[in-house]
Short mmCIF file of C-alpha atoms and ligand atoms in Angstrom, two decimals:
data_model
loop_
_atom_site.label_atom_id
_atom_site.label_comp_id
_atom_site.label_asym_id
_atom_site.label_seq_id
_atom_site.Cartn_x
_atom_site.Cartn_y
_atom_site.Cartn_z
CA UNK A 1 144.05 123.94 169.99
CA UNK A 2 145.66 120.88 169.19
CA UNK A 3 148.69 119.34 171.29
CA UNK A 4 151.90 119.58 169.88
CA UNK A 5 153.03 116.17 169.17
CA UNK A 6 156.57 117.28 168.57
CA UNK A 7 157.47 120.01 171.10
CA UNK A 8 157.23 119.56 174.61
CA UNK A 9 157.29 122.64 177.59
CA UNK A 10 159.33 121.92 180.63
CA UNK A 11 158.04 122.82 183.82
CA UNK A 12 160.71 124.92 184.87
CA UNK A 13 160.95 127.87 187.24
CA UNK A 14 161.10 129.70 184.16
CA UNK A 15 157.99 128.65 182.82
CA UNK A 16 156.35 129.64 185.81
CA UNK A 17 157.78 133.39 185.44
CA UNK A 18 156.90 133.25 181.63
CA UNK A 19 153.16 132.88 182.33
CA UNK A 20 152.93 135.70 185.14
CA UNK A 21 154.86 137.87 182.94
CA UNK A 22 152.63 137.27 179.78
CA UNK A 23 149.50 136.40 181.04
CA UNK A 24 148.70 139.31 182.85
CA UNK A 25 144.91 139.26 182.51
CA UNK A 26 144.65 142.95 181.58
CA UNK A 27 142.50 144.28 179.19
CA UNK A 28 143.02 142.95 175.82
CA UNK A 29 145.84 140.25 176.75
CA UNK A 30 145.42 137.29 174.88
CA UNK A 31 148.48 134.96 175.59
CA UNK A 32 148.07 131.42 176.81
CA UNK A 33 150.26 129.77 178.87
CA UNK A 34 151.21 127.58 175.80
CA UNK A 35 152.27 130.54 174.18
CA UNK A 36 154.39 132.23 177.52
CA UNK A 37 156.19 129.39 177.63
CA UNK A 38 157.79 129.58 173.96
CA UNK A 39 159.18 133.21 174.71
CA UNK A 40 162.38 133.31 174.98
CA UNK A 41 163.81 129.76 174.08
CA UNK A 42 166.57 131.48 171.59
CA UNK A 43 166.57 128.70 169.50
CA UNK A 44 168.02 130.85 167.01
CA UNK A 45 171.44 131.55 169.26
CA UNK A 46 172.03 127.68 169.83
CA UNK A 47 175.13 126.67 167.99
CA UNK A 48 173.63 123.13 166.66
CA UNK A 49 170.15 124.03 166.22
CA UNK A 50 169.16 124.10 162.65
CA UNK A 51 168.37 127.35 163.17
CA UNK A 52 171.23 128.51 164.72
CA UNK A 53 173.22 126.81 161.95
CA UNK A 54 171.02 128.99 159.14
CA UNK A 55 171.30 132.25 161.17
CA UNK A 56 175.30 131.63 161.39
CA UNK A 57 175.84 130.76 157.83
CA UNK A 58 173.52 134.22 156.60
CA UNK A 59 175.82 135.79 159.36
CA UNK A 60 179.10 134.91 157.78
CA UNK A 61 177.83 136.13 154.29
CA UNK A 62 176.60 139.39 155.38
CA UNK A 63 180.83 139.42 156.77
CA UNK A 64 182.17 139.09 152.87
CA UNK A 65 180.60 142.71 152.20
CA UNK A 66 182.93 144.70 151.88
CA UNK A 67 183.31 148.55 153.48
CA UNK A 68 180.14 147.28 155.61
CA UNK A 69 179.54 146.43 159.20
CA UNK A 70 176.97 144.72 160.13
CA UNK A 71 176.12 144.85 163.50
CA UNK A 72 174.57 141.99 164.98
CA UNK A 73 171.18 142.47 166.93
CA UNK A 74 169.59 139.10 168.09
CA UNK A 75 168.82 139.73 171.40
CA UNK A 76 166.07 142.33 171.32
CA UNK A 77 163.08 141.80 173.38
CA UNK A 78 160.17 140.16 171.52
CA UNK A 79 157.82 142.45 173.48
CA UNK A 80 157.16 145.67 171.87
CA UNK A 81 154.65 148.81 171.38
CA UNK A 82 152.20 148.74 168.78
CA UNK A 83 154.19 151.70 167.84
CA UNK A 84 156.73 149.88 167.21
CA UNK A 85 155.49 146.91 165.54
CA UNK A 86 152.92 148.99 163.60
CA UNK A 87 152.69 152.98 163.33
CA UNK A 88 156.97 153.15 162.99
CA UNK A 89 156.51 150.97 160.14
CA UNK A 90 153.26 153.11 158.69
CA UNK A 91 151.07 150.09 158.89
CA UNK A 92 147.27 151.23 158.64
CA UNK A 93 144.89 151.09 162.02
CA UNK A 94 142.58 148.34 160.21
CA UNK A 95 145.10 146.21 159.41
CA UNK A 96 144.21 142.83 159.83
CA UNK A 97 147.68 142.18 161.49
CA UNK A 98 146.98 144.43 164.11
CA UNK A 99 143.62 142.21 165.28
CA UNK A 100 143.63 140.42 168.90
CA UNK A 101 141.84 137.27 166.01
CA UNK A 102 145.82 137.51 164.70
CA UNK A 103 148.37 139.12 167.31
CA UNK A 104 149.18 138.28 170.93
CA UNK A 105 148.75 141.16 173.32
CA UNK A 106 150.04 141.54 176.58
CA UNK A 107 147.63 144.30 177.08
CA UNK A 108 145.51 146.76 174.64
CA UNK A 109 145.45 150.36 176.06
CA UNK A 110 142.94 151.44 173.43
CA UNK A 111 140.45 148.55 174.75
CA UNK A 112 138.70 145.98 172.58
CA UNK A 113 138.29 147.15 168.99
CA UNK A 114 140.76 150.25 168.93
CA UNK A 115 144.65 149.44 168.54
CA UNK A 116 146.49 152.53 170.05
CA UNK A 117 150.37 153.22 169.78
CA UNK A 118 150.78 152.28 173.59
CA UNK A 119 148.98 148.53 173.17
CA UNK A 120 152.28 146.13 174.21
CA UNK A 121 152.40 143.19 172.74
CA UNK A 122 154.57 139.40 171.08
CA UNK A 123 156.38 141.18 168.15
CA UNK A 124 154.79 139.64 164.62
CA UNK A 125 158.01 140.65 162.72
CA UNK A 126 161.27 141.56 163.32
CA UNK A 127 160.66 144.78 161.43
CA UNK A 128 159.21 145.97 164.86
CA UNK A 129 162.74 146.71 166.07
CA UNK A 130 164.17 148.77 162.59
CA UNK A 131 162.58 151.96 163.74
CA UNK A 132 164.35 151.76 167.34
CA UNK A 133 168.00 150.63 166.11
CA UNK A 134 167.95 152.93 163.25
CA UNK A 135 166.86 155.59 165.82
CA UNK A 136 169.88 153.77 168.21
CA UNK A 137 172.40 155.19 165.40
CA UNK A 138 173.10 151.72 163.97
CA UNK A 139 173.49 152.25 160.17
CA UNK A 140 173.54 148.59 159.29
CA UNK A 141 172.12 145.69 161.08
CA UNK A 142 170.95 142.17 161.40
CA UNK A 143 167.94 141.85 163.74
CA UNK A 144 167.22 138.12 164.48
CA UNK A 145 164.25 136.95 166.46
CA UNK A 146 161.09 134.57 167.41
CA UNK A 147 158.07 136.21 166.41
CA UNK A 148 154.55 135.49 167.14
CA UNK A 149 151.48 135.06 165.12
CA UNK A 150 148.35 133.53 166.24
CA UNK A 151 147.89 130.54 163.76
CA UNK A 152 146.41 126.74 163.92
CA UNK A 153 149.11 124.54 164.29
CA UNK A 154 149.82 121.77 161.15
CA UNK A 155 153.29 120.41 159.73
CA UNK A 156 153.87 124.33 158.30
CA UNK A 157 152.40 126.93 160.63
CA UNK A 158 152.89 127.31 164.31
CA UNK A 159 152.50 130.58 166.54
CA UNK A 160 155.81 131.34 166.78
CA UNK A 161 158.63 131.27 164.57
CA UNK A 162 161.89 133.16 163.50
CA UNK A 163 162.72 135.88 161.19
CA UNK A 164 166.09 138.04 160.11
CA UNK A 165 165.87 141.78 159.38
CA UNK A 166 168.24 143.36 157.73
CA UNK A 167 168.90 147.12 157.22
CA UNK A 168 171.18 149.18 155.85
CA UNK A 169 171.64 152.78 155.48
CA UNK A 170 173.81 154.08 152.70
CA UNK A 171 176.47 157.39 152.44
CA UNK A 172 174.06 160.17 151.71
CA UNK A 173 176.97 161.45 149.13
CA UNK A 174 176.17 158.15 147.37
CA UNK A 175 172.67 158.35 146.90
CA UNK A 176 171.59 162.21 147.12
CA UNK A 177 171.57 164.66 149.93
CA UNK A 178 169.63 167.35 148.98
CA UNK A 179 165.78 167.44 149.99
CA UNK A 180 163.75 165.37 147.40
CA UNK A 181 159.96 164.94 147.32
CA UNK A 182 159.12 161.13 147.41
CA UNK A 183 158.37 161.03 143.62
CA UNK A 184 161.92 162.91 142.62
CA UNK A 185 163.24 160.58 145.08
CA UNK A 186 161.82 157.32 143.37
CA UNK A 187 162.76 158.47 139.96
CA UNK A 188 166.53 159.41 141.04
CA UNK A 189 169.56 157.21 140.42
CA UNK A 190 169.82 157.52 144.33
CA UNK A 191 166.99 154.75 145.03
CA UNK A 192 168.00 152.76 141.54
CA UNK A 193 171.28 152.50 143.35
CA UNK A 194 169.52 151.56 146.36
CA UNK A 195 167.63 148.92 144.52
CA UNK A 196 170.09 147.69 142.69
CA UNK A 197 172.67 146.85 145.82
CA UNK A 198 169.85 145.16 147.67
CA UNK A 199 168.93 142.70 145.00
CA UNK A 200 172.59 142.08 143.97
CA UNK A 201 173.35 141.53 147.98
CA UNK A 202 170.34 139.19 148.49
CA UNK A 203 170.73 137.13 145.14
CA UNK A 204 174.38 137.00 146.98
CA UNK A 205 172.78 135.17 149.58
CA UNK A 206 170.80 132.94 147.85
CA UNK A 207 173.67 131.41 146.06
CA UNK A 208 175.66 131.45 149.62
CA UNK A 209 173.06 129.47 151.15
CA UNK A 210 171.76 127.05 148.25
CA UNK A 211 174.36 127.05 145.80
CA UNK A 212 173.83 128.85 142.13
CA UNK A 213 169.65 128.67 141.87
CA UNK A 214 168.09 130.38 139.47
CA UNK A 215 165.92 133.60 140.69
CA UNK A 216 163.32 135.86 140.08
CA UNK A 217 162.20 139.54 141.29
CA UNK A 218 158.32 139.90 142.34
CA UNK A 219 156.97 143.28 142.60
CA UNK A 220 155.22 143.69 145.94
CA UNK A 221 153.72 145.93 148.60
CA UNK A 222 154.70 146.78 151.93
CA UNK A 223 153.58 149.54 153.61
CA UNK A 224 156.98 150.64 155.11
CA UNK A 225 159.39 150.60 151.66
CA UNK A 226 158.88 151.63 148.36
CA UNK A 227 159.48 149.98 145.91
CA UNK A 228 159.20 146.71 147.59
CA UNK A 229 160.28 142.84 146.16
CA UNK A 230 159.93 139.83 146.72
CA UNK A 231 162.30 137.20 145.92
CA UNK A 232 162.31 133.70 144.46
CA UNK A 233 164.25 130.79 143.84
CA UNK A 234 163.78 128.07 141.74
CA UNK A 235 164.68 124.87 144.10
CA UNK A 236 163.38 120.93 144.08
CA UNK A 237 161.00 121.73 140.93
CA UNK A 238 159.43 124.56 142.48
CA UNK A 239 158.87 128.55 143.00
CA UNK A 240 159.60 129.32 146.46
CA UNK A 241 159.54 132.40 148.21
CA UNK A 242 162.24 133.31 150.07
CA UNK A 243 162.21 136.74 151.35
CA UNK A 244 160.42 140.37 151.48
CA UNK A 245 162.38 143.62 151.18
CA UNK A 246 162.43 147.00 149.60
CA UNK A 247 163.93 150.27 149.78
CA UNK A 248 163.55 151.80 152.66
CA UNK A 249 160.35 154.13 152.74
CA UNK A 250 160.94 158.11 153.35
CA UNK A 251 158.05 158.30 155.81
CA UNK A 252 159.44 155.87 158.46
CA UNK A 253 163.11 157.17 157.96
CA UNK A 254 161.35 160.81 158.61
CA UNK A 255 159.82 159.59 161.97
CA UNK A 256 162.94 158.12 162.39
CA UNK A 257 164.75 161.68 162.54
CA UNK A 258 166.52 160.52 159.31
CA UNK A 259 164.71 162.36 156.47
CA UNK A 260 168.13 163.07 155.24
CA UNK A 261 169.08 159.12 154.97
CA UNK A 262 168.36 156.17 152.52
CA UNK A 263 168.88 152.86 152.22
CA UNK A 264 167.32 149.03 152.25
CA UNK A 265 165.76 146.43 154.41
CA UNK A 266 164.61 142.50 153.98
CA UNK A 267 162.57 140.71 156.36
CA UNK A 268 162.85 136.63 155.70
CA UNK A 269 161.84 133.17 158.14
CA UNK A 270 164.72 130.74 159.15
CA UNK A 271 162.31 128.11 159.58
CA UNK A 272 161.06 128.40 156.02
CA UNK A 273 164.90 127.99 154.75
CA UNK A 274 165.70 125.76 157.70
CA UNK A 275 163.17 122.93 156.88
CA UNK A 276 164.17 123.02 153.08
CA UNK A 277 167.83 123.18 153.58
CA UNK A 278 167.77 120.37 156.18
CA UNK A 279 164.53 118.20 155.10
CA UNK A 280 163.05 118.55 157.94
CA UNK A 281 159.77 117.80 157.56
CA UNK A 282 157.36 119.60 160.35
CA UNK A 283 158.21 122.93 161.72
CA UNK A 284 157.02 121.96 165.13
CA UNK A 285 160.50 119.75 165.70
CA UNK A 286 162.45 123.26 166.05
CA UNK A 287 160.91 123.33 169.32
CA UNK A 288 161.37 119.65 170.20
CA UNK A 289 163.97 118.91 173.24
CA UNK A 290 164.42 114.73 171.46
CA UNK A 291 168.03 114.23 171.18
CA UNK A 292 167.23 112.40 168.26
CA UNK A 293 166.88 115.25 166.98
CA UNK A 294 169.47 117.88 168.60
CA UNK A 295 172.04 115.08 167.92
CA UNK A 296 171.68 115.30 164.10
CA UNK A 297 172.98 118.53 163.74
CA UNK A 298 176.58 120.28 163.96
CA UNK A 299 177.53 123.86 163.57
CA UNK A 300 178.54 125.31 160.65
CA UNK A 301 176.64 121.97 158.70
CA UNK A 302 173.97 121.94 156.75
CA UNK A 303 173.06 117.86 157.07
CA UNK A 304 169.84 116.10 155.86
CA UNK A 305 167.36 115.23 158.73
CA UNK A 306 166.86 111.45 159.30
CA UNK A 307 163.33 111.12 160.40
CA UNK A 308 162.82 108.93 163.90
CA UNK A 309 159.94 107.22 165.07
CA UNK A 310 157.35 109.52 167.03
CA UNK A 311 157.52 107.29 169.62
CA UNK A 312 159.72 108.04 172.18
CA UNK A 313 163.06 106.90 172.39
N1 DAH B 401 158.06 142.18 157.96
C1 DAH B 401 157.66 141.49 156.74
C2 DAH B 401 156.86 140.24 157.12
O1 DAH B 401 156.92 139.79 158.24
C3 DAH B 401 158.88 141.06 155.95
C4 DAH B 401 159.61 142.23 155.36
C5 DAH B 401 159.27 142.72 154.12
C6 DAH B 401 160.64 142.86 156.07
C7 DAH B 401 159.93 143.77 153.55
C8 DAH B 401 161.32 143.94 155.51
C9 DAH B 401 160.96 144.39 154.24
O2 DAH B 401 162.31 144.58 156.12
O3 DAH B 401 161.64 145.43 153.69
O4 DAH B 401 156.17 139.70 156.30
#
């Protein structure tokens, strides 16, 4: 794997305590030290880090909606069950994301081929942590978090990066209490309803974060909401994706306990909206400690990176 020219590890007590923590050389655990040693940074809870900044500003739009509250959950731990991360969210047993080739495992209770419920490992998405706060009692949510995805490293893809859930659960006297089946459920003006707010709240966004763009809806598939979307934005001459979501599906609100609820969810990466809102170039200088970087960015601004000789200062 190659060095990252950008990022640099201190050799801190803490570092020391990441490894033994994460690489515990139990069956199935696959984390390097390189890896250990990104856990836990919270880049996305620093005031003046670019990805702080994004976080705060999709914050303080979710705060305009009116007659909801959502809470704020950004401190969850990254390390989680495969039931969490997978079977909550109805994700298949031979799905690629679940392979040790793809996911870092602490350790794999089902052994080398099998993934099991009880296998812990470095969340992949945020969505591992719906199922629990739903189950918590929190009817609307953001869920911020690093996430980890084994992946060469190049100016767009590194092993760990940050995503935003978002979740929320509607008044069942707005969208239909009774018992549906999932079909009368997708056809009823409950889940159009549903649909409809979630689209309207994350075209919101879009225009909160990059000004009027224009959009567009792509049908998608994910295995935990139905119908699912994806949506676009039409920004510097381009298509770009900016997020994943869908209405919540019935089976995971079921394991939840909450067969009798409905409502929404989006999944999207700060760094993705980070490097276009700020120009910066390389997603491996989120995890750089330069100052000539840190000092180019302020709170609450959304400033155009000045690249900086790779040399050191
Ligand atoms: N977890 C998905 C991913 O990492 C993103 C996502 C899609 C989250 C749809 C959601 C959702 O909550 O409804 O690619």
């Amino acid at each position: 794997r190659r060095a990252v020219r950008t990022g640099r590890v201190r050799a801190t007590a803490t570092a020391t305590d990441n490894v033994a923590r994460f690489v515990t050389g139990e069956t199935g655990n696959n984390v390097t030290p390189y890896i250990a040693n990104l856990v836990g940074r919270g880049l996305h809870k620093r005031a003046n880090h670019p990805l702080g900044i994004i976080k705060q500003k999709i914050e303080e739009y979710f705060e305009t909606i009116e007659g909801v509250n959502f809470e704020i959950a950004d401190a969850m731990d990254p390390v989680v069950s495969a039931q969490q991360c997978f079977n909550d969210l109805l994700i298949p047993d031979d799905h690629p994301g679940r392979l040790p080739s793809d996911t870092y495992y602490i350790s794999r209770a089902g052994g080398r081929d099998v993934s099991s419920a009880e296998d812990i490992l470095l969340r992949t998405h945020t969505s591992a942590h719906q199922s629990t706060l739903m189950k918590a009692g929190y009817e609307a949510f953001l869920c911020t978090g690093d996430v980890y995805r084994r992946d060469e490293i190049d100016a767009s893809h590194f092993p760990a990066f940050h995503q935003m859930e978002g979740v929320r659960l509607f008044d069942p006297a707005l969208v239909g209490e009774g018992e549906m089946t999932r079909e009368e459920w997708l056809a009823s003006p409950g889940c159009k309803l549903v649909a409809d707010d979630l689209k309207a709240t994350l075209e919101g966004l879009c225009d909160h974060l990059f000004g009027p763009v224009e959009k567009r809806w792509i049908d998608e598939y994910f295995p935990f909401t139905e119908p699912s979307f994806e949506l676009e934005i039409y920004y510097n001459g381009d298509w770009m994706e900016v997020l994943g979501c869908g209405v919540i599906h019935s089976g995971v609100l079921e394991n939840c306990g909450l067969s009798h609820r409905k409502g929404w969810a989006f999944g999207l990466g700060l760094e993705r909206l980070a490097m276009v809102l700020f120009e910066i170039p390389d997603i491996r200088l989120f995890w750089t400690d330069d100052e000539r970087f840190h000092k180019q960015f302020k709170a609450g601004q959304l400033t155009k990176f000045k690249p900086y000789s790779k040399y050191p200062p």
